[in-house]
JSON list of C-alpha atoms in Angstrom, two decimals:
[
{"chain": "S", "resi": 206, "resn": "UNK", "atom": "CA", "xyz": [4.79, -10.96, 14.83]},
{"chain": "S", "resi": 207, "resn": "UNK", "atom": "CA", "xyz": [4.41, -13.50, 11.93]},
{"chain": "S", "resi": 208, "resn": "UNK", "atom": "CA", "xyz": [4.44, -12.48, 8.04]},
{"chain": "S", "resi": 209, "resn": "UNK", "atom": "CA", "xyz": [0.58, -13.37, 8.42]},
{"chain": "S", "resi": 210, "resn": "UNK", "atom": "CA", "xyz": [-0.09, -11.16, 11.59]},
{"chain": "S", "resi": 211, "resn": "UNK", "atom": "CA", "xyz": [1.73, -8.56, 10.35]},
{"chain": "S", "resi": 212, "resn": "UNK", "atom": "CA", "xyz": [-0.27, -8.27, 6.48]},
{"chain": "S", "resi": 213, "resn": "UNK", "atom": "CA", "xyz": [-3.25, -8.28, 8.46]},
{"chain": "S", "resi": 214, "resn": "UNK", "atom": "CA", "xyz": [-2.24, -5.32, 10.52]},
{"chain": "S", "resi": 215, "resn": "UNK", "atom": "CA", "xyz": [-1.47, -3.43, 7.74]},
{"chain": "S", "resi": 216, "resn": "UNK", "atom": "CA", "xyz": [-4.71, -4.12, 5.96]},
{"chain": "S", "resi": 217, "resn": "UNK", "atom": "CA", "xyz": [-6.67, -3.29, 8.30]},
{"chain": "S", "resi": 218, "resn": "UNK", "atom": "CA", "xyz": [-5.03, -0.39, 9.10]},
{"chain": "S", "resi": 219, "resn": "UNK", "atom": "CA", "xyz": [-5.40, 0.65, 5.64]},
{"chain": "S", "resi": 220, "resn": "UNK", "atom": "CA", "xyz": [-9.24, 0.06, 5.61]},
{"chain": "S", "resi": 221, "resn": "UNK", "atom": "CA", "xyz": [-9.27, 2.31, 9.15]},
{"chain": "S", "resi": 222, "resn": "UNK", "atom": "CA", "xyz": [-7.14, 5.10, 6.72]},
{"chain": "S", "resi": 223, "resn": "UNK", "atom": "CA", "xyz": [-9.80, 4.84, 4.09]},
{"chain": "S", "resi": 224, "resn": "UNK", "atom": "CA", "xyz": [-13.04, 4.71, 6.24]},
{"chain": "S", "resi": 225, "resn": "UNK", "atom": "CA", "xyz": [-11.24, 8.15, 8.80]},
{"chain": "S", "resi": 226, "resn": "UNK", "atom": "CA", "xyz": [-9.53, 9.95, 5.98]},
{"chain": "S", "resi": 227, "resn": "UNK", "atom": "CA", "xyz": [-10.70, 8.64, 2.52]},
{"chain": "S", "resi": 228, "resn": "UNK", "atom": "CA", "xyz": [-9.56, 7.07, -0.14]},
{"chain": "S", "resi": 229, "resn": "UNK", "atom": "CA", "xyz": [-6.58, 9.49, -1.37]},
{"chain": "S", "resi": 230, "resn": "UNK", "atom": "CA", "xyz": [-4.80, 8.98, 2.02]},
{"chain": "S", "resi": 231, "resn": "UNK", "atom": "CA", "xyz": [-3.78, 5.06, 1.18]},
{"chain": "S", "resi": 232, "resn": "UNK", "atom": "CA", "xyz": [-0.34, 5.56, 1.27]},
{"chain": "S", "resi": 233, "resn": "UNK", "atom": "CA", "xyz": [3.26, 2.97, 1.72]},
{"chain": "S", "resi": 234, "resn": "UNK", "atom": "CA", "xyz": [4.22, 5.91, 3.60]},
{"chain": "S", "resi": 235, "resn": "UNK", "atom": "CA", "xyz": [0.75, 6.77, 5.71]},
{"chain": "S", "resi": 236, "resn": "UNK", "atom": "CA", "xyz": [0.43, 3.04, 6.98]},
{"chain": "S", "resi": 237, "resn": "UNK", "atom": "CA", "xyz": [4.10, 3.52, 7.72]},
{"chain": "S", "resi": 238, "resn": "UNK", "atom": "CA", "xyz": [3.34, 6.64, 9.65]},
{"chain": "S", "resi": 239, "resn": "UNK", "atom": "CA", "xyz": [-0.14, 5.11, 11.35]},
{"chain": "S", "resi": 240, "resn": "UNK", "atom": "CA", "xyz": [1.95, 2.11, 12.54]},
{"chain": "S", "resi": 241, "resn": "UNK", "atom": "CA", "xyz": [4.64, 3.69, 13.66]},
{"chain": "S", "resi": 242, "resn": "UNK", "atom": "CA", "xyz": [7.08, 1.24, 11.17]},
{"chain": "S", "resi": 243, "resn": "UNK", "atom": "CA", "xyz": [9.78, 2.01, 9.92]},
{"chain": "S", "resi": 244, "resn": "UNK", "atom": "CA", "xyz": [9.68, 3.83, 5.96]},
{"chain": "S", "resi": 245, "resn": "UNK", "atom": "CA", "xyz": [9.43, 0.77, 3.45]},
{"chain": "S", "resi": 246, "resn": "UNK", "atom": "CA", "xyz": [8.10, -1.50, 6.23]},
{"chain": "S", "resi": 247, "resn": "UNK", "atom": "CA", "xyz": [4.23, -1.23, 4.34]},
{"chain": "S", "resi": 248, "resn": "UNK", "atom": "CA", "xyz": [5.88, -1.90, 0.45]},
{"chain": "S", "resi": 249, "resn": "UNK", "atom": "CA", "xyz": [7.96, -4.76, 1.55]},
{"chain": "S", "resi": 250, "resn": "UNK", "atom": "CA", "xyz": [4.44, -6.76, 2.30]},
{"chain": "S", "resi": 251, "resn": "UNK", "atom": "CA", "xyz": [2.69, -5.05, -0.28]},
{"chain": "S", "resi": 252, "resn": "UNK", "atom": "CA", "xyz": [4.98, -3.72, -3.03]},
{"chain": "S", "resi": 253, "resn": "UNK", "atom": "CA", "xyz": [2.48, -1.76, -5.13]},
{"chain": "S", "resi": 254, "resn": "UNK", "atom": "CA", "xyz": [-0.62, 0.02, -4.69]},
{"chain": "S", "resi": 255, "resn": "UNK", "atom": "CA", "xyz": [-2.97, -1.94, -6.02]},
{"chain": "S", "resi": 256, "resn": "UNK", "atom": "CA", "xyz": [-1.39, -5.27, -4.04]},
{"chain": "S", "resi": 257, "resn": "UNK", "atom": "CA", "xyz": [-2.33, -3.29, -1.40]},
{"chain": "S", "resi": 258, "resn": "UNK", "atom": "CA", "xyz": [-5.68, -2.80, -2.55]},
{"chain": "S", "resi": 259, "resn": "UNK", "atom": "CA", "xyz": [-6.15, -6.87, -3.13]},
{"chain": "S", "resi": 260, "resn": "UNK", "atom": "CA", "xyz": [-5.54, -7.38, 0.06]},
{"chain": "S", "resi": 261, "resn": "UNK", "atom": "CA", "xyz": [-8.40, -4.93, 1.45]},
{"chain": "S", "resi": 262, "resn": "UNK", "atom": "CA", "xyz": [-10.61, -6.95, -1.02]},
{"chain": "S", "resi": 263, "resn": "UNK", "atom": "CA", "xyz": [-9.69, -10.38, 0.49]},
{"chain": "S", "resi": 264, "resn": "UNK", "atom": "CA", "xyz": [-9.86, -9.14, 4.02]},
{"chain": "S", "resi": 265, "resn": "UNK", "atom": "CA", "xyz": [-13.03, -7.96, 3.78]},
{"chain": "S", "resi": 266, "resn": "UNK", "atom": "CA", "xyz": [-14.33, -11.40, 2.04]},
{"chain": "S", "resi": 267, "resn": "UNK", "atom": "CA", "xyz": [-12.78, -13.28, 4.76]},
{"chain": "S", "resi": 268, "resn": "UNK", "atom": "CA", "xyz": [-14.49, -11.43, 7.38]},
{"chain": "S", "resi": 269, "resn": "UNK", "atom": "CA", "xyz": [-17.66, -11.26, 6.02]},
{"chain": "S", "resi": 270, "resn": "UNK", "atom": "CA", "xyz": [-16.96, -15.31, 5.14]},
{"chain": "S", "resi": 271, "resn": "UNK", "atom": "CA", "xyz": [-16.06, -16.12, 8.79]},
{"chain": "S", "resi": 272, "resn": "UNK", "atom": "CA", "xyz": [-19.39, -13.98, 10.02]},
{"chain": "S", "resi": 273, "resn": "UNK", "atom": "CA", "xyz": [-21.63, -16.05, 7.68]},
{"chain": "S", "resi": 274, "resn": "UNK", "atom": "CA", "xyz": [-20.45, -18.79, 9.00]},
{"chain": "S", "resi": 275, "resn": "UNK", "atom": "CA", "xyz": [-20.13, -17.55, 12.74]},
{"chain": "S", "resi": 276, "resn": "UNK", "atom": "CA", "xyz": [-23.64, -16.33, 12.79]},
{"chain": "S", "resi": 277, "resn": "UNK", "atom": "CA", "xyz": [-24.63, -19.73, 10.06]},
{"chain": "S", "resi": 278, "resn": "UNK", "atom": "CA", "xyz": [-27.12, -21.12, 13.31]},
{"chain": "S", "resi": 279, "resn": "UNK", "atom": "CA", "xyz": [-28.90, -18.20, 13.27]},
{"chain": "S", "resi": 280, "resn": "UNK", "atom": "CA", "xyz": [-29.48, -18.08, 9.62]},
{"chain": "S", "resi": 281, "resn": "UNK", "atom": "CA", "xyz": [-30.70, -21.63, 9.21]},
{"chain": "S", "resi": 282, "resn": "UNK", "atom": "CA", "xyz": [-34.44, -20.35, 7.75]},
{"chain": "S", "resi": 283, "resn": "UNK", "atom": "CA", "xyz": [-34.69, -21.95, 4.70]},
{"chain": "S", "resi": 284, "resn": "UNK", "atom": "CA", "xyz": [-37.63, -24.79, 4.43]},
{"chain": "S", "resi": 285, "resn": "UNK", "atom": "CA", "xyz": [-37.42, -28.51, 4.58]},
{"chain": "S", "resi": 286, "resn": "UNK", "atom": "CA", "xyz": [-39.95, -31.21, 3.12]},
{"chain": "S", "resi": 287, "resn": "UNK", "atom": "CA", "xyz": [-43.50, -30.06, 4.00]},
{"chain": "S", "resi": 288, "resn": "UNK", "atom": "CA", "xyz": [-42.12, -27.16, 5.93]},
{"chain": "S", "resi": 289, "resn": "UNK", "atom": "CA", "xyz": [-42.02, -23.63, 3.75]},
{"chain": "S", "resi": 290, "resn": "UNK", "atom": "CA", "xyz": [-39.82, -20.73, 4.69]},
{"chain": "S", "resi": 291, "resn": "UNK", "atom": "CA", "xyz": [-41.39, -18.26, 6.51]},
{"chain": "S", "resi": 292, "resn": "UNK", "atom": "CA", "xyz": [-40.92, -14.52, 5.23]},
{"chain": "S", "resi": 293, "resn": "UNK", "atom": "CA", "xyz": [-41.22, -12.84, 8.22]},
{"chain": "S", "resi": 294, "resn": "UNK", "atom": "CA", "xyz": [-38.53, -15.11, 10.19]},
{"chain": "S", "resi": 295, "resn": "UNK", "atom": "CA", "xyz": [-36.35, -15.17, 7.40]},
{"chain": "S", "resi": 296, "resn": "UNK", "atom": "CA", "xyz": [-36.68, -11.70, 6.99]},
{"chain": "S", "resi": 297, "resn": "UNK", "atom": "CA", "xyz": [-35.92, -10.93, 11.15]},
{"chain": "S", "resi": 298, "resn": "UNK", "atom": "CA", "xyz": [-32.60, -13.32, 10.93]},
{"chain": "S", "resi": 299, "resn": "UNK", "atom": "CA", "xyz": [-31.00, -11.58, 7.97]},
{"chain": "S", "resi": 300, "resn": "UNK", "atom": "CA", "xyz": [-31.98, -7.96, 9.35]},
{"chain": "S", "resi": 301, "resn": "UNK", "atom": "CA", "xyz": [-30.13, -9.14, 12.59]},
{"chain": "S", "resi": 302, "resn": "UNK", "atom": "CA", "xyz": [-27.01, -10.29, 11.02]},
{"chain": "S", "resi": 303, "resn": "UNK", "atom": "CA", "xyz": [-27.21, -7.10, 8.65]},
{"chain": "S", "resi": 304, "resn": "UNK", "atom": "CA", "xyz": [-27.49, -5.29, 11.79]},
{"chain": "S", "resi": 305, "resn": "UNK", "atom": "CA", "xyz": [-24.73, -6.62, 13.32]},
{"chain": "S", "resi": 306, "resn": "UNK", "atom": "CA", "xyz": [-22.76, -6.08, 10.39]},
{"chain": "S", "resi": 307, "resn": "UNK", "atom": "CA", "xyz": [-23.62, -2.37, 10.33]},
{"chain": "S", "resi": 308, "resn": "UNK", "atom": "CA", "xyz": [-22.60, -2.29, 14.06]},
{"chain": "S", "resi": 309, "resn": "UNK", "atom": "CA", "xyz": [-19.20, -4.18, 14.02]},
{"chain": "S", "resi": 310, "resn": "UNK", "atom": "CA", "xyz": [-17.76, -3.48, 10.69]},
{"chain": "S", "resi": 311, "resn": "UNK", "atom": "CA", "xyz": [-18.60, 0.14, 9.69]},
{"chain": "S", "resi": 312, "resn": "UNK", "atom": "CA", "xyz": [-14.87, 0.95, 8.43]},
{"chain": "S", "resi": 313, "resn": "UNK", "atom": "CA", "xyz": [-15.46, -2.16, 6.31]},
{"chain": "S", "resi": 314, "resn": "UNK", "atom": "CA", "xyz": [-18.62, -0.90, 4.91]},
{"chain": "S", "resi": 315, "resn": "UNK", "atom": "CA", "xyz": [-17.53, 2.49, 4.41]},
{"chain": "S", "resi": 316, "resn": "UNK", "atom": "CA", "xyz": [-13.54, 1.41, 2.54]},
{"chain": "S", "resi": 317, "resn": "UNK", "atom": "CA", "xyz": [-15.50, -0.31, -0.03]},
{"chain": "S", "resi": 318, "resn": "UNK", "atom": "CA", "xyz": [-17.74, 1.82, -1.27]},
{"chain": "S", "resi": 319, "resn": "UNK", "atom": "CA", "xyz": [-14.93, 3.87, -1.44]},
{"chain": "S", "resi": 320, "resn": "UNK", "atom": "CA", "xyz": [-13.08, 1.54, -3.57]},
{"chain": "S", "resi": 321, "resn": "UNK", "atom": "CA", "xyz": [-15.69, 0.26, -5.38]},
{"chain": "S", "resi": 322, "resn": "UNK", "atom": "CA", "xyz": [-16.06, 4.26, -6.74]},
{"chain": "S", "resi": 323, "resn": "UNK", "atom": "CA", "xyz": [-12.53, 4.57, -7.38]},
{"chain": "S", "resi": 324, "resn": "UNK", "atom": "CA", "xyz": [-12.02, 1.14, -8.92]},
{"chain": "S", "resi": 325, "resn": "UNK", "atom": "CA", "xyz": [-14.75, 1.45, -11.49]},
{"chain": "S", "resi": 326, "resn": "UNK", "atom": "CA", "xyz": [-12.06, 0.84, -14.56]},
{"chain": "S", "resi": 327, "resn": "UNK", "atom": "CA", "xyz": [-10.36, -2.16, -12.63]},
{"chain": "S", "resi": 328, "resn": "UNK", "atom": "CA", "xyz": [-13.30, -5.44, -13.74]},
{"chain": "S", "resi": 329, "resn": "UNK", "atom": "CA", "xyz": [-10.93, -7.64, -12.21]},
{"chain": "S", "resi": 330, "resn": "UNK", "atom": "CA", "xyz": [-10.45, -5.67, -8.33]},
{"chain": "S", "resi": 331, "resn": "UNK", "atom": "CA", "xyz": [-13.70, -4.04, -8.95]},
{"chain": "S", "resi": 332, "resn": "UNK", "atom": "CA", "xyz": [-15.60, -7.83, -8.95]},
{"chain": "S", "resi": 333, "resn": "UNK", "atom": "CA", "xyz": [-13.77, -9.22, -5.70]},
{"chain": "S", "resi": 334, "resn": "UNK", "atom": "CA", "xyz": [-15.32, -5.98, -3.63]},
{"chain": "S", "resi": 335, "resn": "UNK", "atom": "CA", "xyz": [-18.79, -6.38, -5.32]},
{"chain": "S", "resi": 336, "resn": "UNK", "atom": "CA", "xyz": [-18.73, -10.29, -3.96]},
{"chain": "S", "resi": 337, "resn": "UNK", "atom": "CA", "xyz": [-16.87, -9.62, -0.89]},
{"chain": "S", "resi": 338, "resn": "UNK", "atom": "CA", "xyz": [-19.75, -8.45, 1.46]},
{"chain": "S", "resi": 339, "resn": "UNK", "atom": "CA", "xyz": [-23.16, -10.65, 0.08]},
{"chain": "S", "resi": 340, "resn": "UNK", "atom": "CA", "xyz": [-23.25, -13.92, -1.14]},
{"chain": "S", "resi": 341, "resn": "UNK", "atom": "CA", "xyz": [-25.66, -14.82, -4.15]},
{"chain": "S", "resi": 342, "resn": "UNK", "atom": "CA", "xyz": [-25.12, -18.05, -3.72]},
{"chain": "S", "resi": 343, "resn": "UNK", "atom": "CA", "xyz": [-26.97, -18.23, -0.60]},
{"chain": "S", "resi": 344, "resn": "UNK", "atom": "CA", "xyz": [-29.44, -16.01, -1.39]},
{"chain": "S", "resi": 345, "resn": "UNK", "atom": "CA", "xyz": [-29.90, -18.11, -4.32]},
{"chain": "S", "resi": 346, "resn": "UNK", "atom": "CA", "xyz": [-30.48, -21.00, -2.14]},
{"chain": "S", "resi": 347, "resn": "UNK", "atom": "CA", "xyz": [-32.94, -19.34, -0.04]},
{"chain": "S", "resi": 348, "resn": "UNK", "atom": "CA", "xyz": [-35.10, -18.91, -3.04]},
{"chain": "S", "resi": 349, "resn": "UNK", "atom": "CA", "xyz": [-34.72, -22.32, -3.95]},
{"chain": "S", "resi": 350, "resn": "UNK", "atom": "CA", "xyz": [-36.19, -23.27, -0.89]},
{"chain": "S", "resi": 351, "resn": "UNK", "atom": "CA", "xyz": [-39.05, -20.67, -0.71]},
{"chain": "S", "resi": 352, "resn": "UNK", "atom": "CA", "xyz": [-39.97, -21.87, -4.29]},
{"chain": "S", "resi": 353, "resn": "UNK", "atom": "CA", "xyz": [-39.37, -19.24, -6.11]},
{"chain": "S", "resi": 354, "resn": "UNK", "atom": "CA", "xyz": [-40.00, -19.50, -9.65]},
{"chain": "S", "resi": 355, "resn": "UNK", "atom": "CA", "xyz": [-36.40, -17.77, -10.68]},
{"chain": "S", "resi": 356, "resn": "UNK", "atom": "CA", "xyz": [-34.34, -18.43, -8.12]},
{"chain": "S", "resi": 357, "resn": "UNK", "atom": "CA", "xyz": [-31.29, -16.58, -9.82]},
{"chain": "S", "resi": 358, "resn": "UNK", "atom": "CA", "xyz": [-33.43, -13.34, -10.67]},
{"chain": "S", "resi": 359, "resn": "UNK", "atom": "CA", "xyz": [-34.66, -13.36, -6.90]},
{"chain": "S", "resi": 360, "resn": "UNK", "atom": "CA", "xyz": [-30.94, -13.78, -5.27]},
{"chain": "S", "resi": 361, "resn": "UNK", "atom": "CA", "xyz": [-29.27, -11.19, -7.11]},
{"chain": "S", "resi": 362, "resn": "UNK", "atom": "CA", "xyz": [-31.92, -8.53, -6.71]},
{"chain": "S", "resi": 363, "resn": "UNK", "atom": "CA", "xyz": [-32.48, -9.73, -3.11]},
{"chain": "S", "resi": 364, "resn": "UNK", "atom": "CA", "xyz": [-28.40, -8.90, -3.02]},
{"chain": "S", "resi": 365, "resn": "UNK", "atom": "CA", "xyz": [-29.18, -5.38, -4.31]},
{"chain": "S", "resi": 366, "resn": "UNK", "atom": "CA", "xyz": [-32.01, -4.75, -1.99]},
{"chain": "S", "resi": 367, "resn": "UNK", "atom": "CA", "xyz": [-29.02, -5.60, 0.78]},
{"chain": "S", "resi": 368, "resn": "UNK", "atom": "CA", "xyz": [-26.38, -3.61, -0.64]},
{"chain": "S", "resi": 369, "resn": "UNK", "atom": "CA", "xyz": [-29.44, -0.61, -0.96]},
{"chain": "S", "resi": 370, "resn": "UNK", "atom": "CA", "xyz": [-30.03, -1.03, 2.59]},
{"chain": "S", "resi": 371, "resn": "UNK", "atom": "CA", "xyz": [-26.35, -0.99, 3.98]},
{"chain": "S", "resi": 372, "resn": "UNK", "atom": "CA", "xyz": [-25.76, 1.79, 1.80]},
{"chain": "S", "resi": 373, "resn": "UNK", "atom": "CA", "xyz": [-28.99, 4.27, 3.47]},
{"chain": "S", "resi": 374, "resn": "UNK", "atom": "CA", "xyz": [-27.62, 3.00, 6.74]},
{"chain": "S", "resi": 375, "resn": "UNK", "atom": "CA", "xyz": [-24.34, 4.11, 7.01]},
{"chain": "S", "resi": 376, "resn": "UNK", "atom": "CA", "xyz": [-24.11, 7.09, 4.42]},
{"chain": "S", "resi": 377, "resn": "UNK", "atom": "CA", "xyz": [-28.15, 7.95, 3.36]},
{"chain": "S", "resi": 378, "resn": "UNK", "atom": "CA", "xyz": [-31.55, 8.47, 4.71]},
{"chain": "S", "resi": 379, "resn": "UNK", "atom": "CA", "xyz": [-31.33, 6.17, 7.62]},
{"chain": "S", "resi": 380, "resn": "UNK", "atom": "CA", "xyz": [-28.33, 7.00, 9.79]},
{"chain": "S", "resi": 381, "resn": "UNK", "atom": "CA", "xyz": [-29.69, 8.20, 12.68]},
{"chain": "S", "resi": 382, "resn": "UNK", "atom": "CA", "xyz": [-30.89, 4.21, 13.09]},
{"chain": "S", "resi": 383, "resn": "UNK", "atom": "CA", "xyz": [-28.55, 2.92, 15.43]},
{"chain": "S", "resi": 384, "resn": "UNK", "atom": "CA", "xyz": [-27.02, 0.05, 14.78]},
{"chain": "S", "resi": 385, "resn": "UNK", "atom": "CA", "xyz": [-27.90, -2.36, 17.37]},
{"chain": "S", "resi": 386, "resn": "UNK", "atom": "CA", "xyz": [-30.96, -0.92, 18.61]},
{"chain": "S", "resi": 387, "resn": "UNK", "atom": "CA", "xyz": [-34.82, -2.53, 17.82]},
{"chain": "S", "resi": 388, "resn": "UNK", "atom": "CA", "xyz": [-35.48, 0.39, 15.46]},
{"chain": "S", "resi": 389, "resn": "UNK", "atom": "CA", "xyz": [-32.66, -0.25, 13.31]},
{"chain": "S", "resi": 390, "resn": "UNK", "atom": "CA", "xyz": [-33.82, -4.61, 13.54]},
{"chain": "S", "resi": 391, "resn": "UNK", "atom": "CA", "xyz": [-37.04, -3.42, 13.03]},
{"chain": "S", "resi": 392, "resn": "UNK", "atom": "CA", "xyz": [-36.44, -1.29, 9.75]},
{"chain": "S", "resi": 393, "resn": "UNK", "atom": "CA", "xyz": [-34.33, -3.73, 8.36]},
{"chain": "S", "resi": 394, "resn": "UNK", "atom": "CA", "xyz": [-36.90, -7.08, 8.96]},
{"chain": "S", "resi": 395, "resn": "UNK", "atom": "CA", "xyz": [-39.93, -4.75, 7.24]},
{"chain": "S", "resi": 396, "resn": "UNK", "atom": "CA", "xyz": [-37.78, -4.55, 4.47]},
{"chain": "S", "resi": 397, "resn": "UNK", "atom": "CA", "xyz": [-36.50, -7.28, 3.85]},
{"chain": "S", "resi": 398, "resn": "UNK", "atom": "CA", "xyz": [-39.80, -9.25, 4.77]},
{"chain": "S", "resi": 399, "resn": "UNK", "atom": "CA", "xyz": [-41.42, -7.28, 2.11]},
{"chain": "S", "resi": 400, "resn": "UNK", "atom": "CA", "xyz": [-38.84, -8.62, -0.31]},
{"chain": "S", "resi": 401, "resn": "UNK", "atom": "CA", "xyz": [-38.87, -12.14, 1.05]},
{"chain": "S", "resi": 402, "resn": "UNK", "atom": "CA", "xyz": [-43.24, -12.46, 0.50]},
{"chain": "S", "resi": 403, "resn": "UNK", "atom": "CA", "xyz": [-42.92, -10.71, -2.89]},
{"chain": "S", "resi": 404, "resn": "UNK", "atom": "CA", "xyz": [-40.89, -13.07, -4.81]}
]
């Protein structure tokens, strides 16, 4: 197994830890233990903690980064020329890929909340986890092209609204939704269609 291969086994191991056991069981020696590896094996990749803890924050970003751009034909809904965005579908394509998220990358969902509770006095770590799951970039393009008058505002209070959402999904109001089923599609495209026609 390759240096590469083998720091992405232990990070996502250590996101499995934290999503099964919570936060206080990231350990050298649990991922050691989960992995079966040798003692040490976890701290040569990762020599401290909070290396450790960078590397759950970049993992996640790349994941959520390569499912963007994995799911990018879906999410082509912004307006060209004469042609304005329409709420509703714009709403039903980003409560699908939210959906989808919810469905296939719960651990991820649930480790950084975690973190981003434990991290509060760390700007620096604590700013790669807020950005690693929503990108206000391209909700600040969207906006552009639905002509919104503060395209800025919009995105990063459309970001909230998404974070808000995940959030009552996996750990509020909302869990019995399944991920995956038309309810849960359906609950998330009311919502965010609401958002999409207000602003």
């Amino acid at each position: 197994m390759s240096t590469i291969d083998r720091r992405v086994l232990l990070v996502d191991t250590a996101i499995e830890l934290i999503a099964t056991r919570g936060i206080r069981s990231l350990t050298h020696r649990a991922l050691d233990t989960a992995l079966d590896l040798p003692a040490g094996s976890s701290s040569y990749y990762f020599r401290t903690r909070r290396a450790l803890l960078v590397g759950i924050a970049d993992r996640i970003a790349e994941r959520s980064r390569a499912d963007f751009t994995a799911a990018g034909p879906s999410l082509e809904i912004s307006g060209t020329g004469d042609t304005a965005l329409d709420p509703d579908l714009a709403g039903r394509a980003i409560a699908m890929w939210v959906d989808r998220l919810l469905a296939e990358r719960g651990n991820h969902l649930i480790a950084r909340h975690a973190l981003l509770a434990e991290l509060r006095a760390d700007a620096e770590l604590r700013a790669r986890l807020a950005h690693s799951l929503f990108s206000v970039e391209h909700a600040r393009e969207l906006f552009r092209a639905k002509g919104s008058a503060d395209p800025e505002t919009a995105a990063a209070d459309f970001v909230a609204v998404l974070e808000g959402a995940v959030f009552d999904r996996f750990t509020g109001n909302r869990t019995h939704l399944a991920p995956g089923s038309r309810a849960s599609v359906d609950q998330l495209t009311n919502l965010l269609s609401v958002y999409l026609r207000a602003r």
